[in-house]
Amino acid sequence: MVCGMPSPAGVNVLQTMVGPDLREYLLVIPTGYDSDTPHALVFAFHGLGSSPTEARSYFEVEEAAGDQAIFVYPQGRPLLGEGLDGWDLEASGSDVAFFDSLYEDLTSTLCIDPQRVYAIGHSYGGYMTNGLGCFRGDVLRATGSVAGGPPTSACGDERIAAWLAHGTADEIVPFFLGEQALGSVL
C-alpha cells in the first residue's frame, strides 16, 4: 500500500504491458480520493463482446461506493474463433496475468486497502470473476458474478466470499452452468 502520494481523480484510459502485449483498461478514481486513506479496489469484467465503457454503464456501482472505492475495468481481447473481446479463463492464462499486473501496478501507485479488493463480472466477465475467486483467493476478499459459469480449472484451498446471481431463463449462459459455478466456489 502506497499512501500519501496524490493521484488525479477522474476517468482515465490507461495501458500496461503484460508480457509482450499492450493491454488497456479504464481506471476510475473517485472525486473525493484521499491519498492518505486506504480505498477499496474493485475489478469489473465486461461480458463477451462488450467493453470497459459499456460495463461501467451497466454495472452502475460507483455511486453506491461513493468516494470509498477505486474501480478498474479491464479490456478483454478478441478470442480465437469468436472475434469478440473476452477473457482467457485458464488459471495460467494471459488474463490472470493481466489481473496480476494491474493489481501490482495499482497497489504500488494508489492508496489501496489490501483487505478490500474485489472482482465483479457479468456473463463472460462472470466466468472471469468466478475463476479469479478460485485462482486469486489470496488477493481477493470477495467476488460478485451475474450469469457467469464455473472456473475452467479446479479451485485451490483458499475460499473467499462469493455472491452469484443467475436467471433460470438465461438463454446465453444456461442456468446449470451458474449452478456449477456455485458448486465450485463454495
C-alpha positions as MATLAB code, in Angstrom:
seq = 'MVCGMPSPAGVNVLQTMVGPDLREYLLVIPTGYDSDTPHALVFAFHGLGSSPTEARSYFEVEEAAGDQAIFVYPQGRPLLGEGLDGWDLEASGSDVAFFDSLYEDLTSTLCIDPQRVYAIGHSYGGYMTNGLGCFRGDVLRATGSVAGGPPTSACGDERIAAWLAHGTADEIVPFFLGEQALGSVL';
ca = [
       0.000    0.000    0.000;
       1.355    3.396   -1.022;
      -0.406    6.243    0.685;
       0.315    9.941    0.774;
       1.055   10.263   -2.944;
      -1.568   12.374   -4.724;
      -3.291   10.932   -7.763;
      -5.663   12.699  -10.135;
      -9.331   11.838   -9.701;
     -11.410   11.031  -12.742;
     -11.811    8.514  -15.509;
      -8.585    7.509  -17.213;
      -7.978    5.157  -20.149;
      -4.596    3.591  -19.453;
      -2.322    0.932  -20.891;
       0.111   -1.527  -19.385;
       2.482   -4.134  -20.736;
       1.689   -7.733  -19.792;
       4.483   -9.864  -21.182;
       4.753   -8.860  -24.850;
       1.197   -7.485  -25.003;
      -0.013   -3.918  -24.527;
      -3.300   -4.100  -22.583;
      -5.849   -1.361  -21.961;
      -8.090   -0.596  -19.003;
     -10.352    2.099  -17.655;
      -9.398    3.418  -14.212;
     -11.907    5.424  -12.177;
     -10.539    7.313   -9.185;
     -13.317    8.959   -7.155;
     -13.554   12.744   -6.978;
     -13.026   12.651   -3.212;
      -9.939   10.429   -3.409;
      -7.859   10.977   -0.287;
      -4.313    9.744   -0.808;
      -3.914    9.256    2.942;
      -6.946    6.950    3.289;
      -6.819    3.329    2.052;
      -9.511    2.667   -0.560;
     -11.254   -0.478   -1.752;
     -10.251   -1.671   -5.217;
     -12.915   -3.189   -7.477;
     -12.091   -5.026  -10.723;
     -15.129   -5.085  -13.054;
     -15.086   -7.516  -16.008;
     -17.289   -6.968  -19.064;
     -19.218   -9.666  -20.906;
     -18.283  -11.199  -24.258;
     -18.146   -8.576  -26.992;
     -18.532   -5.687  -24.578;
     -16.073   -3.040  -23.362;
     -14.958   -1.276  -20.179;
     -17.120    1.747  -21.025;
     -20.214   -0.409  -21.532;
     -19.507   -2.382  -18.337;
     -19.178    0.839  -16.385;
     -22.518    1.954  -17.770;
     -24.448   -1.222  -16.991;
     -22.828   -2.094  -13.651;
     -23.671    1.324  -12.157;
     -21.824    0.522   -8.909;
     -19.603    3.559   -8.468;
     -22.270    5.767   -6.948;
     -23.009    3.156   -4.263;
     -19.311    3.107   -3.307;
     -19.087    6.873   -3.016;
     -15.504    8.012   -2.518;
     -14.531    4.729   -0.828;
     -13.506    2.677   -3.878;
     -11.321    2.806   -6.954;
     -12.682    0.928   -9.963;
     -10.716   -0.727  -12.732;
     -12.437   -2.014  -15.869;
     -10.009   -4.197  -17.854;
     -10.433   -4.595  -21.619;
     -10.686   -8.162  -22.905;
      -9.088   -9.299  -26.141;
     -10.507  -10.941  -29.254;
     -10.980  -14.645  -28.662;
      -9.860  -17.087  -31.326;
     -12.770  -18.162  -33.469;
     -15.136  -15.629  -31.872;
     -13.681  -12.269  -32.911;
     -15.363  -10.768  -29.848;
     -13.473   -9.369  -26.870;
     -13.492  -11.776  -23.953;
     -11.275  -13.426  -21.380;
      -8.663  -16.182  -21.288;
     -10.190  -18.212  -18.467;
      -7.260  -20.529  -17.761;
      -5.590  -20.324  -14.346;
      -2.222  -19.686  -16.025;
      -3.724  -17.627  -18.850;
      -2.934  -14.174  -20.141;
      -5.877  -12.508  -18.390;
      -4.959  -13.828  -14.947;
      -1.508  -12.379  -15.672;
      -3.259   -9.130  -16.711;
      -5.110   -9.094  -13.361;
      -1.835   -9.722  -11.502;
      -0.098   -6.908  -13.379;
      -2.925   -4.442  -12.749;
      -3.056   -5.374   -9.076;
       0.687   -4.841   -8.697;
       0.640   -1.542  -10.615;
      -2.353   -0.115   -8.762;
      -1.266   -1.131   -5.273;
       2.162    0.358   -5.891;
       0.791    3.745   -7.020;
      -2.508    4.243   -5.147;
      -3.617    4.035   -1.523;
      -5.346    0.619   -1.656;
      -6.577   -1.395    1.323;
      -5.389   -4.963    0.575;
      -8.241   -6.329    2.712;
     -10.822   -4.725    0.381;
     -10.005   -5.973   -3.117;
     -12.982   -7.317   -5.068;
     -13.930   -8.587   -8.522;
     -17.306   -8.358  -10.219;
     -18.379   -9.557  -13.629;
     -21.287  -10.201  -15.941;
     -21.759  -13.201  -18.264;
     -18.309  -13.986  -19.723;
     -16.914  -11.466  -17.253;
     -18.722  -13.511  -14.583;
     -16.756  -16.557  -15.717;
     -13.569  -14.497  -15.319;
     -14.669  -13.292  -11.898;
     -15.527  -16.816  -10.718;
     -12.156  -18.037  -11.974;
     -10.275  -15.273  -10.187;
     -12.134  -16.153   -6.996;
     -10.526  -19.582   -7.290;
      -7.140  -18.642   -8.709;
      -6.533  -15.452   -6.706;
      -8.322  -16.086   -3.432;
      -5.165  -14.907   -1.681;
      -5.648  -11.420   -3.211;
      -9.417  -11.018   -3.474;
     -11.675  -10.564   -0.468;
     -14.918  -11.343   -2.341;
     -16.440  -11.691   -5.809;
     -19.803  -10.936   -7.366;
     -20.925  -12.644  -10.547;
     -24.080  -12.231  -12.624;
     -24.849  -15.003  -15.133;
     -21.326  -16.412  -15.053;
     -20.243  -20.003  -15.390;
     -17.745  -22.131  -13.486;
     -13.967  -21.734  -13.449;
     -12.100  -23.714  -16.099;
      -9.711  -25.239  -13.557;
     -10.201  -26.671  -10.092;
     -10.225  -24.204   -7.229;
      -7.457  -24.192   -4.672;
      -7.956  -24.479   -0.934;
      -8.357  -20.705   -0.452;
     -12.039  -19.740   -0.168;
     -13.482  -16.237   -0.279;
     -16.939  -14.720   -0.064;
     -18.882  -15.002   -3.315;
     -22.240  -13.622   -4.453;
     -23.672  -15.255   -7.567;
     -26.907  -14.405   -9.398;
     -28.281  -16.307  -12.373;
     -31.709  -16.362  -14.006;
     -33.381  -19.662  -14.849;
     -34.480  -18.332  -18.253;
     -30.951  -17.265  -19.339;
     -30.553  -18.308  -22.994;
     -26.883  -17.285  -23.264;
     -25.297  -18.921  -20.203;
     -27.605  -21.798  -19.170;
     -28.719  -21.895  -15.546;
     -26.971  -25.230  -14.898;
     -23.613  -23.509  -15.547;
     -24.445  -20.969  -12.845;
     -25.188  -23.898  -10.516;
     -21.824  -25.434  -11.432;
     -20.146  -22.105  -10.656;
     -21.850  -22.013   -7.268;
     -20.682  -25.535   -6.517;
     -17.102  -24.766   -7.471;
     -16.645  -21.551   -5.494;
     -18.239  -22.705   -2.234;
];
